[in-house]
């Protein structure tokens, strides 16, 4: 066994295979990143990939979409918007407070339901004192006099606005907005998710 191990360590062939495999992997990642940028539409700091999940996508497109959104339905079944930055292009971070303001009737139009989820940069749910990692169409929001709803995205509870609070971690984070059975205005790109505004 020692002799075999020594041969593996000293073999130029084995080392070449390892180096070649590593370079191939890194090249594949770079290519997929280029492909996914070409498929992504970004509006108001939110990115969306309408072609994700389509059975007719080629191998490279499927691989790139799987890297960006590992498990997704076709766009007609579920629309996914993702954001890691506010409306001004600054990275989302828990040391700041944000507001996502939906005008009256401005939640993602759908024939099923919608949800807004906060996660870390890997995509895992984050812990918080109220065990709330998402809000959705069943949440009992407090509305403004004009009918709009402001969702407060911050690390600590907003005074007097706890009902509209979606806690974020005290570090960088990601937001994912989903609409299941999205309406025609989502499918044709007419509907736009509002900007995330940094208020502190």
PDB file of C-alpha atoms in Angstrom:
ATOM      1  CA  UNK A   1       0.000   0.000   0.000  1.00  0.00           C
ATOM      2  CA  UNK A   2       2.886   2.291   0.851  1.00  0.00           C
ATOM      3  CA  UNK A   3       4.404   1.647  -2.548  1.00  0.00           C
ATOM      4  CA  UNK A   4       1.121   2.464  -4.296  1.00  0.00           C
ATOM      5  CA  UNK A   5       0.663   5.617  -2.258  1.00  0.00           C
ATOM      6  CA  UNK A   6       4.199   6.700  -3.029  1.00  0.00           C
ATOM      7  CA  UNK A   7       3.646   6.104  -6.735  1.00  0.00           C
ATOM      8  CA  UNK A   8       0.438   8.178  -6.679  1.00  0.00           C
ATOM      9  CA  UNK A   9       2.186  11.035  -4.896  1.00  0.00           C
ATOM     10  CA  UNK A  10       5.178  11.032  -7.228  1.00  0.00           C
ATOM     11  CA  UNK A  11       3.417  10.167 -10.481  1.00  0.00           C
ATOM     12  CA  UNK A  12       3.342  12.992 -12.963  1.00  0.00           C
ATOM     13  CA  UNK A  13       0.404  11.330 -14.710  1.00  0.00           C
ATOM     14  CA  UNK A  14      -1.760  11.339 -11.589  1.00  0.00           C
ATOM     15  CA  UNK A  15      -0.787  14.893 -10.740  1.00  0.00           C
ATOM     16  CA  UNK A  16      -1.599  15.916 -14.294  1.00  0.00           C
ATOM     17  CA  UNK A  17      -5.029  14.317 -14.069  1.00  0.00           C
ATOM     18  CA  UNK A  18      -5.750  16.103 -10.781  1.00  0.00           C
ATOM     19  CA  UNK A  19      -4.602  19.471 -12.139  1.00  0.00           C
ATOM     20  CA  UNK A  20      -6.519  18.940 -15.374  1.00  0.00           C
ATOM     21  CA  UNK A  21      -9.709  18.010 -13.531  1.00  0.00           C
ATOM     22  CA  UNK A  22      -9.396  21.066 -11.296  1.00  0.00           C
ATOM     23  CA  UNK A  23      -8.889  23.390 -14.261  1.00  0.00           C
ATOM     24  CA  UNK A  24     -11.830  21.785 -16.090  1.00  0.00           C
ATOM     25  CA  UNK A  25     -14.064  22.292 -13.049  1.00  0.00           C
ATOM     26  CA  UNK A  26     -13.067  25.959 -12.679  1.00  0.00           C
ATOM     27  CA  UNK A  27     -13.550  26.531 -16.413  1.00  0.00           C
ATOM     28  CA  UNK A  28     -17.022  24.984 -16.243  1.00  0.00           C
ATOM     29  CA  UNK A  29     -17.937  27.304 -13.359  1.00  0.00           C
ATOM     30  CA  UNK A  30     -16.761  30.355 -15.316  1.00  0.00           C
ATOM     31  CA  UNK A  31     -18.704  29.286 -18.416  1.00  0.00           C
ATOM     32  CA  UNK A  32     -21.882  28.667 -16.404  1.00  0.00           C
ATOM     33  CA  UNK A  33     -21.546  32.096 -14.766  1.00  0.00           C
ATOM     34  CA  UNK A  34     -21.341  33.720 -18.214  1.00  0.00           C
ATOM     35  CA  UNK A  35     -24.358  31.740 -19.446  1.00  0.00           C
ATOM     36  CA  UNK A  36     -26.493  32.598 -16.414  1.00  0.00           C
ATOM     37  CA  UNK A  37     -25.681  36.308 -16.728  1.00  0.00           C
ATOM     38  CA  UNK A  38     -26.973  36.171 -20.285  1.00  0.00           C
ATOM     39  CA  UNK A  39     -30.223  34.520 -19.150  1.00  0.00           C
ATOM     40  CA  UNK A  40     -30.854  36.810 -16.189  1.00  0.00           C
ATOM     41  CA  UNK A  41     -33.092  39.863 -16.324  1.00  0.00           C
ATOM     42  CA  UNK A  42     -32.576  42.428 -13.574  1.00  0.00           C
ATOM     43  CA  UNK A  43     -35.073  45.132 -12.643  1.00  0.00           C
ATOM     44  CA  UNK A  44     -35.005  47.326  -9.526  1.00  0.00           C
ATOM     45  CA  UNK A  45     -32.210  45.232  -8.021  1.00  0.00           C
ATOM     46  CA  UNK A  46     -34.151  41.960  -8.430  1.00  0.00           C
ATOM     47  CA  UNK A  47     -32.919  39.266 -10.811  1.00  0.00           C
ATOM     48  CA  UNK A  48     -35.145  36.710 -12.514  1.00  0.00           C
ATOM     49  CA  UNK A  49     -34.415  33.851 -14.936  1.00  0.00           C
ATOM     50  CA  UNK A  50     -37.552  33.168 -17.003  1.00  0.00           C
ATOM     51  CA  UNK A  51     -35.945  30.258 -18.879  1.00  0.00           C
ATOM     52  CA  UNK A  52     -35.067  28.327 -15.716  1.00  0.00           C
ATOM     53  CA  UNK A  53     -36.586  24.865 -15.433  1.00  0.00           C
ATOM     54  CA  UNK A  54     -37.640  24.500 -19.065  1.00  0.00           C
ATOM     55  CA  UNK A  55     -37.334  20.881 -20.303  1.00  0.00           C
ATOM     56  CA  UNK A  56     -36.107  22.048 -23.718  1.00  0.00           C
ATOM     57  CA  UNK A  57     -33.076  23.864 -22.347  1.00  0.00           C
ATOM     58  CA  UNK A  58     -29.749  22.527 -23.546  1.00  0.00           C
ATOM     59  CA  UNK A  59     -27.311  20.799 -21.206  1.00  0.00           C
ATOM     60  CA  UNK A  60     -25.251  23.934 -20.563  1.00  0.00           C
ATOM     61  CA  UNK A  61     -28.298  26.116 -19.886  1.00  0.00           C
ATOM     62  CA  UNK A  62     -29.750  23.488 -17.532  1.00  0.00           C
ATOM     63  CA  UNK A  63     -26.450  23.258 -15.647  1.00  0.00           C
ATOM     64  CA  UNK A  64     -26.159  27.047 -15.364  1.00  0.00           C
ATOM     65  CA  UNK A  65     -29.750  27.406 -14.155  1.00  0.00           C
ATOM     66  CA  UNK A  66     -29.248  24.604 -11.626  1.00  0.00           C
ATOM     67  CA  UNK A  67     -26.210  26.422 -10.261  1.00  0.00           C
ATOM     68  CA  UNK A  68     -28.176  29.644  -9.822  1.00  0.00           C
ATOM     69  CA  UNK A  69     -31.501  28.098  -8.723  1.00  0.00           C
ATOM     70  CA  UNK A  70     -30.972  24.444  -7.770  1.00  0.00           C
ATOM     71  CA  UNK A  71     -34.622  23.331  -7.697  1.00  0.00           C
ATOM     72  CA  UNK A  72     -37.143  25.359  -9.693  1.00  0.00           C
ATOM     73  CA  UNK A  73     -40.346  24.940 -11.643  1.00  0.00           C
ATOM     74  CA  UNK A  74     -40.906  26.349 -15.099  1.00  0.00           C
ATOM     75  CA  UNK A  75     -41.631  30.087 -15.027  1.00  0.00           C
ATOM     76  CA  UNK A  76     -45.314  29.567 -15.844  1.00  0.00           C
ATOM     77  CA  UNK A  77     -45.669  27.545 -12.624  1.00  0.00           C
ATOM     78  CA  UNK A  78     -43.487  29.623 -10.320  1.00  0.00           C
ATOM     79  CA  UNK A  79     -41.630  32.903 -10.752  1.00  0.00           C
ATOM     80  CA  UNK A  80     -38.540  33.483  -8.632  1.00  0.00           C
ATOM     81  CA  UNK A  81     -36.968  36.875  -8.010  1.00  0.00           C
ATOM     82  CA  UNK A  82     -33.714  37.044  -6.080  1.00  0.00           C
ATOM     83  CA  UNK A  83     -31.878  40.024  -4.631  1.00  0.00           C
ATOM     84  CA  UNK A  84     -28.652  40.576  -2.735  1.00  0.00           C
ATOM     85  CA  UNK A  85     -28.645  44.357  -3.102  1.00  0.00           C
ATOM     86  CA  UNK A  86     -30.887  47.339  -2.532  1.00  0.00           C
ATOM     87  CA  UNK A  87     -32.392  49.596  -5.180  1.00  0.00           C
ATOM     88  CA  UNK A  88     -29.211  51.685  -5.279  1.00  0.00           C
ATOM     89  CA  UNK A  89     -27.049  48.648  -6.009  1.00  0.00           C
ATOM     90  CA  UNK A  90     -25.536  48.335  -2.514  1.00  0.00           C
ATOM     91  CA  UNK A  91     -25.180  44.884  -0.974  1.00  0.00           C
ATOM     92  CA  UNK A  92     -27.838  43.953   1.560  1.00  0.00           C
ATOM     93  CA  UNK A  93     -26.401  43.787   5.076  1.00  0.00           C
ATOM     94  CA  UNK A  94     -28.045  43.397   8.461  1.00  0.00           C
ATOM     95  CA  UNK A  95     -26.317  46.464   9.871  1.00  0.00           C
ATOM     96  CA  UNK A  96     -28.759  48.532   7.804  1.00  0.00           C
ATOM     97  CA  UNK A  97     -32.556  48.801   7.861  1.00  0.00           C
ATOM     98  CA  UNK A  98     -34.579  48.397   4.671  1.00  0.00           C
ATOM     99  CA  UNK A  99     -38.163  48.803   3.522  1.00  0.00           C
ATOM    100  CA  UNK A 100     -39.858  46.988   0.672  1.00  0.00           C
ATOM    101  CA  UNK A 101     -42.965  49.013  -0.147  1.00  0.00           C
ATOM    102  CA  UNK A 102     -45.727  47.439  -2.198  1.00  0.00           C
ATOM    103  CA  UNK A 103     -48.366  49.879  -3.487  1.00  0.00           C
ATOM    104  CA  UNK A 104     -52.031  48.982  -3.052  1.00  0.00           C
ATOM    105  CA  UNK A 105     -52.662  45.840  -5.072  1.00  0.00           C
ATOM    106  CA  UNK A 106     -48.961  45.610  -5.831  1.00  0.00           C
ATOM    107  CA  UNK A 107     -48.084  42.206  -4.437  1.00  0.00           C
ATOM    108  CA  UNK A 108     -46.945  39.716  -7.098  1.00  0.00           C
ATOM    109  CA  UNK A 109     -50.094  38.800  -9.075  1.00  0.00           C
ATOM    110  CA  UNK A 110     -50.746  35.076  -9.043  1.00  0.00           C
ATOM    111  CA  UNK A 111     -53.382  32.360  -9.042  1.00  0.00           C
ATOM    112  CA  UNK A 112     -51.954  30.480  -6.045  1.00  0.00           C
ATOM    113  CA  UNK A 113     -49.808  32.354  -3.515  1.00  0.00           C
ATOM    114  CA  UNK A 114     -46.636  34.404  -3.070  1.00  0.00           C
ATOM    115  CA  UNK A 115     -43.910  34.451  -0.419  1.00  0.00           C
ATOM    116  CA  UNK A 116     -40.887  36.552   0.522  1.00  0.00           C
ATOM    117  CA  UNK A 117     -38.051  34.668   2.237  1.00  0.00           C
ATOM    118  CA  UNK A 118     -34.793  35.827   3.806  1.00  0.00           C
ATOM    119  CA  UNK A 119     -31.763  33.532   3.737  1.00  0.00           C
ATOM    120  CA  UNK A 120     -28.002  33.644   4.099  1.00  0.00           C
ATOM    121  CA  UNK A 121     -25.799  33.849   1.015  1.00  0.00           C
ATOM    122  CA  UNK A 122     -25.748  30.052   0.700  1.00  0.00           C
ATOM    123  CA  UNK A 123     -29.546  29.888   0.773  1.00  0.00           C
ATOM    124  CA  UNK A 124     -30.185  28.603   4.284  1.00  0.00           C
ATOM    125  CA  UNK A 125     -32.850  30.084   6.540  1.00  0.00           C
ATOM    126  CA  UNK A 126     -31.501  32.279   9.323  1.00  0.00           C
ATOM    127  CA  UNK A 127     -32.462  32.217  12.986  1.00  0.00           C
ATOM    128  CA  UNK A 128     -34.192  35.141  14.671  1.00  0.00           C
ATOM    129  CA  UNK A 129     -36.061  35.790  17.946  1.00  0.00           C
ATOM    130  CA  UNK A 130     -39.542  35.432  16.428  1.00  0.00           C
ATOM    131  CA  UNK A 131     -38.764  32.351  14.281  1.00  0.00           C
ATOM    132  CA  UNK A 132     -39.985  34.143  11.155  1.00  0.00           C
ATOM    133  CA  UNK A 133     -38.003  33.586   7.974  1.00  0.00           C
ATOM    134  CA  UNK A 134     -40.704  34.560   5.505  1.00  0.00           C
ATOM    135  CA  UNK A 135     -43.925  36.485   4.950  1.00  0.00           C
ATOM    136  CA  UNK A 136     -46.596  35.686   2.401  1.00  0.00           C
ATOM    137  CA  UNK A 137     -50.109  36.371   1.136  1.00  0.00           C
ATOM    138  CA  UNK A 138     -51.515  34.966   4.389  1.00  0.00           C
ATOM    139  CA  UNK A 139     -49.548  37.370   6.589  1.00  0.00           C
ATOM    140  CA  UNK A 140     -51.687  39.925   8.401  1.00  0.00           C
ATOM    141  CA  UNK A 141     -49.916  43.128   7.413  1.00  0.00           C
ATOM    142  CA  UNK A 142     -50.684  46.584   8.723  1.00  0.00           C
ATOM    143  CA  UNK A 143     -51.531  48.758   5.723  1.00  0.00           C
ATOM    144  CA  UNK A 144     -50.883  52.459   5.229  1.00  0.00           C
ATOM    145  CA  UNK A 145     -53.792  54.885   4.692  1.00  0.00           C
ATOM    146  CA  UNK A 146     -53.232  54.710   0.916  1.00  0.00           C
ATOM    147  CA  UNK A 147     -53.479  50.917   0.979  1.00  0.00           C
ATOM    148  CA  UNK A 148     -49.770  50.290   0.498  1.00  0.00           C
ATOM    149  CA  UNK A 149     -47.816  47.818   2.627  1.00  0.00           C
ATOM    150  CA  UNK A 150     -44.295  48.358   3.903  1.00  0.00           C
ATOM    151  CA  UNK A 151     -42.311  45.248   4.814  1.00  0.00           C
ATOM    152  CA  UNK A 152     -39.510  46.136   7.216  1.00  0.00           C
ATOM    153  CA  UNK A 153     -36.297  44.217   6.623  1.00  0.00           C
ATOM    154  CA  UNK A 154     -33.978  44.708   9.584  1.00  0.00           C
ATOM    155  CA  UNK A 155     -32.090  42.890  12.304  1.00  0.00           C
ATOM    156  CA  UNK A 156     -34.014  44.348  15.244  1.00  0.00           C
ATOM    157  CA  UNK A 157     -37.765  44.815  15.513  1.00  0.00           C
ATOM    158  CA  UNK A 158     -39.104  48.130  14.163  1.00  0.00           C
ATOM    159  CA  UNK A 159     -40.974  49.953  16.897  1.00  0.00           C
ATOM    160  CA  UNK A 160     -44.698  49.848  16.220  1.00  0.00           C
ATOM    161  CA  UNK A 161     -44.219  47.875  12.987  1.00  0.00           C
ATOM    162  CA  UNK A 162     -43.541  44.399  14.348  1.00  0.00           C
ATOM    163  CA  UNK A 163     -46.419  42.924  12.340  1.00  0.00           C
ATOM    164  CA  UNK A 164     -44.720  43.953   9.093  1.00  0.00           C
ATOM    165  CA  UNK A 165     -41.244  42.867  10.215  1.00  0.00           C
ATOM    166  CA  UNK A 166     -39.192  40.283   8.356  1.00  0.00           C
ATOM    167  CA  UNK A 167     -36.046  39.770  10.480  1.00  0.00           C
ATOM    168  CA  UNK A 168     -32.685  39.651   8.691  1.00  0.00           C
ATOM    169  CA  UNK A 169     -29.358  38.389  10.069  1.00  0.00           C
ATOM    170  CA  UNK A 170     -26.674  40.798  11.251  1.00  0.00           C
ATOM    171  CA  UNK A 171     -24.605  40.074   8.159  1.00  0.00           C
ATOM    172  CA  UNK A 172     -25.066  39.898   4.388  1.00  0.00           C
ATOM    173  CA  UNK A 173     -28.239  38.169   3.269  1.00  0.00           C
ATOM    174  CA  UNK A 174     -30.377  37.217   0.283  1.00  0.00           C
ATOM    175  CA  UNK A 175     -34.053  37.802  -0.423  1.00  0.00           C
ATOM    176  CA  UNK A 176     -36.147  35.447  -2.522  1.00  0.00           C
ATOM    177  CA  UNK A 177     -39.604  36.431  -3.726  1.00  0.00           C
ATOM    178  CA  UNK A 178     -41.759  33.688  -5.223  1.00  0.00           C
ATOM    179  CA  UNK A 179     -45.104  33.782  -7.009  1.00  0.00           C
ATOM    180  CA  UNK A 180     -46.802  30.471  -7.760  1.00  0.00           C
ATOM    181  CA  UNK A 181     -48.976  30.283 -10.876  1.00  0.00           C
ATOM    182  CA  UNK A 182     -47.922  33.822 -11.752  1.00  0.00           C
ATOM    183  CA  UNK A 183     -50.314  36.050 -13.673  1.00  0.00           C
ATOM    184  CA  UNK A 184     -49.816  37.165 -17.273  1.00  0.00           C
ATOM    185  CA  UNK A 185     -48.256  40.469 -16.178  1.00  0.00           C
ATOM    186  CA  UNK A 186     -45.463  38.507 -14.484  1.00  0.00           C
ATOM    187  CA  UNK A 187     -44.942  36.236 -17.475  1.00  0.00           C
ATOM    188  CA  UNK A 188     -44.669  39.113 -19.957  1.00  0.00           C
ATOM    189  CA  UNK A 189     -42.421  41.206 -17.694  1.00  0.00           C
ATOM    190  CA  UNK A 190     -44.954  43.996 -17.132  1.00  0.00           C
ATOM    191  CA  UNK A 191     -45.030  43.441 -13.366  1.00  0.00           C
ATOM    192  CA  UNK A 192     -41.995  44.798 -11.554  1.00  0.00           C
ATOM    193  CA  UNK A 193     -40.994  44.094  -7.988  1.00  0.00           C
ATOM    194  CA  UNK A 194     -40.450  47.375  -6.078  1.00  0.00           C
ATOM    195  CA  UNK A 195     -36.992  48.547  -5.119  1.00  0.00           C
ATOM    196  CA  UNK A 196     -35.598  47.675  -1.719  1.00  0.00           C
ATOM    197  CA  UNK A 197     -34.998  51.014   0.000  1.00  0.00           C
ATOM    198  CA  UNK A 198     -32.280  51.452   2.608  1.00  0.00           C
ATOM    199  CA  UNK A 199     -33.644  53.696   5.339  1.00  0.00           C
ATOM    200  CA  UNK A 200     -30.791  53.542   7.838  1.00  0.00           C
TER     201      UNK A 200
END
